[in-house]
Coordinates of C-alpha atoms in Angstrom, one line a residue:
X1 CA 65.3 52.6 76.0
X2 CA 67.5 50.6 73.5
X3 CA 67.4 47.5 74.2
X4 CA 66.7 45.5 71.5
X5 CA 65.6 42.3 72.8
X6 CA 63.2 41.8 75.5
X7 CA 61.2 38.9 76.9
X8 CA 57.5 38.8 77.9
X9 CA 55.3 35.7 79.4
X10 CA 54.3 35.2 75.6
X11 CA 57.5 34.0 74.7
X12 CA 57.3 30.9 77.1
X13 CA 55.9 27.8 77.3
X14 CA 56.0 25.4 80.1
X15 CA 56.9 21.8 80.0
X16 CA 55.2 19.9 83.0
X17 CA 55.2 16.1 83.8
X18 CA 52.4 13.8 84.8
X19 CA 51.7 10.8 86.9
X20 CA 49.4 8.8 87.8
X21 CA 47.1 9.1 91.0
X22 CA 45.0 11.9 92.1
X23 CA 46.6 15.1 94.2
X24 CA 49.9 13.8 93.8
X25 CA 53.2 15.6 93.1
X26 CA 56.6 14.1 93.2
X27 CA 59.7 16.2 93.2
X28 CA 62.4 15.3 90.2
X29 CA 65.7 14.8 92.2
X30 CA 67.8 16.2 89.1
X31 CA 66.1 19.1 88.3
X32 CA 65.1 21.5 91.3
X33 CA 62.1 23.2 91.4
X34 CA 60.4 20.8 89.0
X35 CA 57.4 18.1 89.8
X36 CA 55.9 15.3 88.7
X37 CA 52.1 15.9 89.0
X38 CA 48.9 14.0 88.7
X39 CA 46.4 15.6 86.1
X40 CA 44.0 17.3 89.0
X41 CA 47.3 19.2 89.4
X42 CA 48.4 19.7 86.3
X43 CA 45.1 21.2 85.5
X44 CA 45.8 23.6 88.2
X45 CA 49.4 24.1 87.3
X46 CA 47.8 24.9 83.5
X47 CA 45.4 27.5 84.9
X48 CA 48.0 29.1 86.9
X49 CA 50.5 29.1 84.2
X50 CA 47.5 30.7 82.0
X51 CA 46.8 33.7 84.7
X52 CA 50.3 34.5 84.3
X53 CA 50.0 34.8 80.2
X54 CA 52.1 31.9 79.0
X55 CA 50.5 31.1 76.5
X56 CA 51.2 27.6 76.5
X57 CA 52.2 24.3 78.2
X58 CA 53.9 21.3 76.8
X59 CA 52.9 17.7 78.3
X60 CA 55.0 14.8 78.9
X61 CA 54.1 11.3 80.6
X62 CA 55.8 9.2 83.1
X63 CA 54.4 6.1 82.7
X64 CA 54.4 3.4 84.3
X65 CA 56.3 0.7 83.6
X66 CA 53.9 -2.3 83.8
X67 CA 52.0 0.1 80.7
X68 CA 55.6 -0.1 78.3
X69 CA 56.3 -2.0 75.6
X70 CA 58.3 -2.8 73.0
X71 CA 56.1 -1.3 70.7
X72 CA 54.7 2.1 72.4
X73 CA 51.1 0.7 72.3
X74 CA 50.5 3.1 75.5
X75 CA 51.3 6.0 73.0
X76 CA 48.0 4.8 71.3
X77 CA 45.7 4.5 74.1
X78 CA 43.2 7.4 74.0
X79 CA 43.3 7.5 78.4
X80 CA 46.9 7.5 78.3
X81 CA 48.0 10.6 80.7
X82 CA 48.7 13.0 78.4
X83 CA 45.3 12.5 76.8
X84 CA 43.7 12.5 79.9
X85 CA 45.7 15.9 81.0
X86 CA 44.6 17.5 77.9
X87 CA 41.1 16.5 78.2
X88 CA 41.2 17.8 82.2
X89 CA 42.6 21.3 80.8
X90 CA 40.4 21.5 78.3
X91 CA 37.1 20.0 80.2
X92 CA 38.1 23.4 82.7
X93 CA 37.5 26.1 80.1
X94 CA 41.2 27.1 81.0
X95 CA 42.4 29.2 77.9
X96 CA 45.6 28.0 77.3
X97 CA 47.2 25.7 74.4
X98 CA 48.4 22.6 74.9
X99 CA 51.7 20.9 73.1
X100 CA 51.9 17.1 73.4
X101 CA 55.0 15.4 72.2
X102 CA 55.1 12.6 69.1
X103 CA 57.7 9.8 70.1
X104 CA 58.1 6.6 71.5
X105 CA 60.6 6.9 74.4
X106 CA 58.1 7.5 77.4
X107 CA 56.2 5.0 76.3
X108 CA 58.7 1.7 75.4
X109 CA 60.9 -0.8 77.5
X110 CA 64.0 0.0 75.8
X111 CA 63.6 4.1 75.8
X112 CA 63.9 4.6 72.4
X113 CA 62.0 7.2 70.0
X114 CA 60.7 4.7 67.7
X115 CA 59.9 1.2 67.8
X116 CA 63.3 -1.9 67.3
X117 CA 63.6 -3.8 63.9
X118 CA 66.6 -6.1 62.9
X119 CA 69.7 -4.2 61.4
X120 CA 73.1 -3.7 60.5
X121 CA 75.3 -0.7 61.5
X122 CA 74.1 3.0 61.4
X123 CA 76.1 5.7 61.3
X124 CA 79.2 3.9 62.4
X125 CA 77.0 3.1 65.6
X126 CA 76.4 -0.7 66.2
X127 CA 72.6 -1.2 66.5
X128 CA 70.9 -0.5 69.9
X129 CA 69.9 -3.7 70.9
X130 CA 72.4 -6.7 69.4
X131 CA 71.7 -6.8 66.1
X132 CA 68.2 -4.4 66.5
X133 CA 67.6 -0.8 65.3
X134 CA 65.2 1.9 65.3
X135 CA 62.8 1.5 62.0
X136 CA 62.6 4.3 60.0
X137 CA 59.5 3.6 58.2
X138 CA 57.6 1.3 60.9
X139 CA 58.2 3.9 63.4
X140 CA 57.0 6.9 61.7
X141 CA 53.3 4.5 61.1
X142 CA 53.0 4.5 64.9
X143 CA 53.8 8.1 65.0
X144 CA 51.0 8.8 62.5
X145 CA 48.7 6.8 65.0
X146 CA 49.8 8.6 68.2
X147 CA 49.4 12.1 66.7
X148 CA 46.1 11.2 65.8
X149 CA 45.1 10.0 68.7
X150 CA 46.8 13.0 70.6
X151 CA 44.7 15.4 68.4
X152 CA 41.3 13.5 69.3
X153 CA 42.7 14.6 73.2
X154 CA 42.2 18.1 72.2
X155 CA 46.3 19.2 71.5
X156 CA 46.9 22.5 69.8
X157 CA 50.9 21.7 68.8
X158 CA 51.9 18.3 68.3
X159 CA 55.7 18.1 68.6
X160 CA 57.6 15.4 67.0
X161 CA 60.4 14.9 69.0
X162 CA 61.8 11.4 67.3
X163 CA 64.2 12.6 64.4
X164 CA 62.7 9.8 61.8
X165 CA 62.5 11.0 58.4
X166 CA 59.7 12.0 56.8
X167 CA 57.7 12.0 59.5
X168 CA 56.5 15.5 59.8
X169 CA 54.7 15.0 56.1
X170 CA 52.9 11.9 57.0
X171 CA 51.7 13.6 60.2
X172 CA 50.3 16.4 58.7
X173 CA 48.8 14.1 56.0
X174 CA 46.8 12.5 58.3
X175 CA 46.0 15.0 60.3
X176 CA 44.4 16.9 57.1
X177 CA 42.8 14.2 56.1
X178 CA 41.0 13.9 59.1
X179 CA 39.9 17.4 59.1
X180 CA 42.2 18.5 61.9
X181 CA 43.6 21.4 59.7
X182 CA 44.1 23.4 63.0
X183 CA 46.1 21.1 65.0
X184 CA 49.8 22.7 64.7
X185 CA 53.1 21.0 64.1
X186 CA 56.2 22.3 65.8
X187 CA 59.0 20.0 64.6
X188 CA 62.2 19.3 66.7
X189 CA 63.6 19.5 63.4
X190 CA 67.2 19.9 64.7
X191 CA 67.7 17.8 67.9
X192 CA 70.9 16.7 68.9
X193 CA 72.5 13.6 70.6
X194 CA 72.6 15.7 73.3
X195 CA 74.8 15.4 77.1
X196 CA 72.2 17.3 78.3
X197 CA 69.2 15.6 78.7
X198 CA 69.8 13.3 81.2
X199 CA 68.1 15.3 84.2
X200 CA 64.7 15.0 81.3
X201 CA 64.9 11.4 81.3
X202 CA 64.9 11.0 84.8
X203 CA 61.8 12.9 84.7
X204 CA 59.7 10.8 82.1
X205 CA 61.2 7.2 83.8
X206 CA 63.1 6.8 80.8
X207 CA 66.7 6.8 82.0
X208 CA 66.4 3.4 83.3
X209 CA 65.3 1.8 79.7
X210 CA 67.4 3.1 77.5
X211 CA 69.8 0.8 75.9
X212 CA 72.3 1.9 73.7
X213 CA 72.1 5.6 72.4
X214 CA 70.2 8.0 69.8
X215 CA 73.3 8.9 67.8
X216 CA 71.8 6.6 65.0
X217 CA 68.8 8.9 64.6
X218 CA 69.2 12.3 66.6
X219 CA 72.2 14.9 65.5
X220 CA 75.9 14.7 65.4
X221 CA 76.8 18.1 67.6
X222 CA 79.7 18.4 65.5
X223 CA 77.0 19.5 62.6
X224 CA 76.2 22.4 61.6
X225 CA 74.8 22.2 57.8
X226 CA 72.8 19.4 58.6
X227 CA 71.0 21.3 61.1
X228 CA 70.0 23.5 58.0
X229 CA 68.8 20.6 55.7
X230 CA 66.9 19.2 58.2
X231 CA 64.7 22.5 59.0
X232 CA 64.3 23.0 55.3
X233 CA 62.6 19.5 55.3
X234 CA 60.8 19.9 58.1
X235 CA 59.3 23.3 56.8
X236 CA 58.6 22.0 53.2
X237 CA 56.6 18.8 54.7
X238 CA 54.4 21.2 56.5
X239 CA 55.7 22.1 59.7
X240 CA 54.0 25.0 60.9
X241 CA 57.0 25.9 63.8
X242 CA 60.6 24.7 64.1
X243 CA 62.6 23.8 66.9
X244 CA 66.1 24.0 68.0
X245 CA 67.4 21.4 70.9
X246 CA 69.4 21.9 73.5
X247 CA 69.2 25.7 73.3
X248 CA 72.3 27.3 74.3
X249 CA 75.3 25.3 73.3
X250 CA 73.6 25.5 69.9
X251 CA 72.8 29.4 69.6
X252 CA 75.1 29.3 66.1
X253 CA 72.0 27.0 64.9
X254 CA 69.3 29.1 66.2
X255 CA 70.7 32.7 64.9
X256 CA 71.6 30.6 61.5
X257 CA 68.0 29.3 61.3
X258 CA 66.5 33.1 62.5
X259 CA 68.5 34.0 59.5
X260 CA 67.5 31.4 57.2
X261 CA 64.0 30.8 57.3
X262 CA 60.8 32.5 57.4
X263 CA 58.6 30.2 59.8
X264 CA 58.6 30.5 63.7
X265 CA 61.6 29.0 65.5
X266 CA 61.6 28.3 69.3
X267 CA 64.4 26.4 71.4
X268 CA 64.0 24.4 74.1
X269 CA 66.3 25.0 77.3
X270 CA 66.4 21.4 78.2
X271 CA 66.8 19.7 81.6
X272 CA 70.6 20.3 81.6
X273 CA 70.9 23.2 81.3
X274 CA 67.8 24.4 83.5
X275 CA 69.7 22.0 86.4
X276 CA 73.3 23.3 85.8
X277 CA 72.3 26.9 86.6
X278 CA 70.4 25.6 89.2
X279 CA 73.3 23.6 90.7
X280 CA 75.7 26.4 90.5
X281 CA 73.6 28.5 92.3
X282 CA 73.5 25.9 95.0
X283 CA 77.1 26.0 95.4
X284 CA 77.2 29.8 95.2
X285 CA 79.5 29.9 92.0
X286 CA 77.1 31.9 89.8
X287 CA 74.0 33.9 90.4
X288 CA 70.9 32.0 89.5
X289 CA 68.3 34.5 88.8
X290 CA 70.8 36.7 86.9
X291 CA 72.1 33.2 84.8
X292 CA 68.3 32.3 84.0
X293 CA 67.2 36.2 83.0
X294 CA 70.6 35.8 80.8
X295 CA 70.5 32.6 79.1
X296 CA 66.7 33.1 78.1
X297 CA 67.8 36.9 76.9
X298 CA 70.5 35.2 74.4
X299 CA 67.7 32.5 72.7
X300 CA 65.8 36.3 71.7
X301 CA 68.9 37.7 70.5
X302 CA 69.8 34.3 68.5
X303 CA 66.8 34.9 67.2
X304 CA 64.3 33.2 68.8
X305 CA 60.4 33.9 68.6
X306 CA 59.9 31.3 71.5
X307 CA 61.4 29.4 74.4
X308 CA 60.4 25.9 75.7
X309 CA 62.1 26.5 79.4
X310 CA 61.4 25.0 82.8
X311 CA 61.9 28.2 84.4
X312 CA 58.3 29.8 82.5
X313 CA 56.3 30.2 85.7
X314 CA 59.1 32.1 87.6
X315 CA 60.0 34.0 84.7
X316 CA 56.6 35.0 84.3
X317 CA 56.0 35.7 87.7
X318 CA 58.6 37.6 88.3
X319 CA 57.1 39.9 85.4
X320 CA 53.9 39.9 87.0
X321 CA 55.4 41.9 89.8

């Protein structure tokens, strides 16, 4: 009777993986529970998801590698797999929205978010590549032509995941003056060089590419006031939502974002920490289903309005009876 904080199906949405091939799942080895699926099942995964009243799903590729470059082109290609998965959903009258991610990594030979030019030292980090860095400004041009593309596909949310600067402006830009109005940005507008998104990687066929890290573009976890410039931006360029990521080693930044702004905040609960209360349930050390209901309990009392988590459909079964 006085609990303040509750959560519902609404507050979730669902990030699935695709492959290629038709009635095809693969299991990811580092995050139980989870599957790669081909877009006949992700349409099916999508209509379940929507039965159960999340409202939405969030769609990343694992492409393959003979379709990477060192330039993303795949990102650009209007029957890449997330295109194709949104145009499935959508071509099944299934009422559900669909968030599709803005950045390079699933799409490159070197895993990065953006695309490599030549450069010097950033942020006391040597360049990723020899003497190579991400571009700034060459990047977010690509990013421009991917959301585009991606809103032709039929998203709802585009989700700019790549940390570049001033990217979330120039998105919306172009999407307005195409007449997509409607199409949503959620920014990741604080994302973190994060531990934890190893198990993620895996999942896209990323880990294998990456050389070097993202320190010289994503957040240093020791900050805490950048976080807070960074949404601001984010919000006055036009961002419609914001996002936190990880989710709960960062739950000072979320309640001090709740408390900040007025626009919609979400986290993500990102493959990590989905997989380390997974794998202490295996060994018995915690309660699983008590540790999920938990964690997802503390992003509403931080402050969230919603949660990108792996565990939606369970959640949401579970409150389906």
């Amino acid at each position: 009777m006085v609990r303040e904080n509750h959560i519902t199906a609404s507050d979730l949405i669902w990030p699935i993986f695709v492959i290629e091939g038709q009635n095809v799942t693969e299991p990811v080895a580092a995050m139980p529970g989870v599957e790669r699926m081909s877009v006949d099942r992700a349409v099916e995964a999508a209509r379940m998801a929507a039965n159960l009243g999340v409202p939405a799903v969030a769609i990343f590729p694992n492409t393959p590698p003979d379709r990477r470059s060192e330039e993303g082109e795949e990102a650009l290609n209007p029957d890449n797999l997330v295109c194709r998965a949104t145009r499935a959903i959508r071509e099944a009258g299934i009422e559900i929205g669909i968030m599709l991610d803005v950045a390079l990594d699933p799409y490159t030979t070197h895993g990065h978010d953006g695309v490599l030019r030549p450069g010097g030292l950033v942020g006391g980090h040597t360049g990723v590549r020899g003497d190579q860095i991400v571009g700034n400004d060459a990047s977010v041009e690509i990013l421009i032509r991917q959301s585009l593309n991606q809103a032709a596909a039929g998203a709802d949310i585009l989700g700019p995941s790549d940390m570049m600067d001033g990217r979330i402006g120039a998105i919306r830009r172009a999407l307005d003056a195409e007449g997509r109005q409607d199409v949503m940005i959620m920014s990741y507008a604080a994302k973190y060089a994060s531990a934890f998104y190893g198990p993620f990687r895996e999942a896209v066929g990323a880990a294998d590419h990456l050389k070097g890290d993202k320190s010289g573009y994503q957040m240093d976890p020791a900050n805490g006031k950048e976080a807070m410039r960074e949404i601001a931006k984010d919000i006055d360029e036009g961002a419609d939502m914001v996002m936190v990521k990880p989710g709960m080693p960062y739950l000072d930044i979320i309640a001090r974002a709740a408390d900040t702004f007025n626009a919609p905040l979400f986290a993500y609960q990102v493959s990590g920490e989905y997989s380390m209360i997974h794998a202490a349930a295996a060994n018995g050390w915690i309660d699983g289903e008590k540790a999920m209901w938990e964690s997802l309990t503390a992003f509403k009392r931080a402050g969230c309005d919603g949660i990108l988590t792996y565990f939606a459909p369970v959640v949401a079964q579970r409150l389906n009876g």
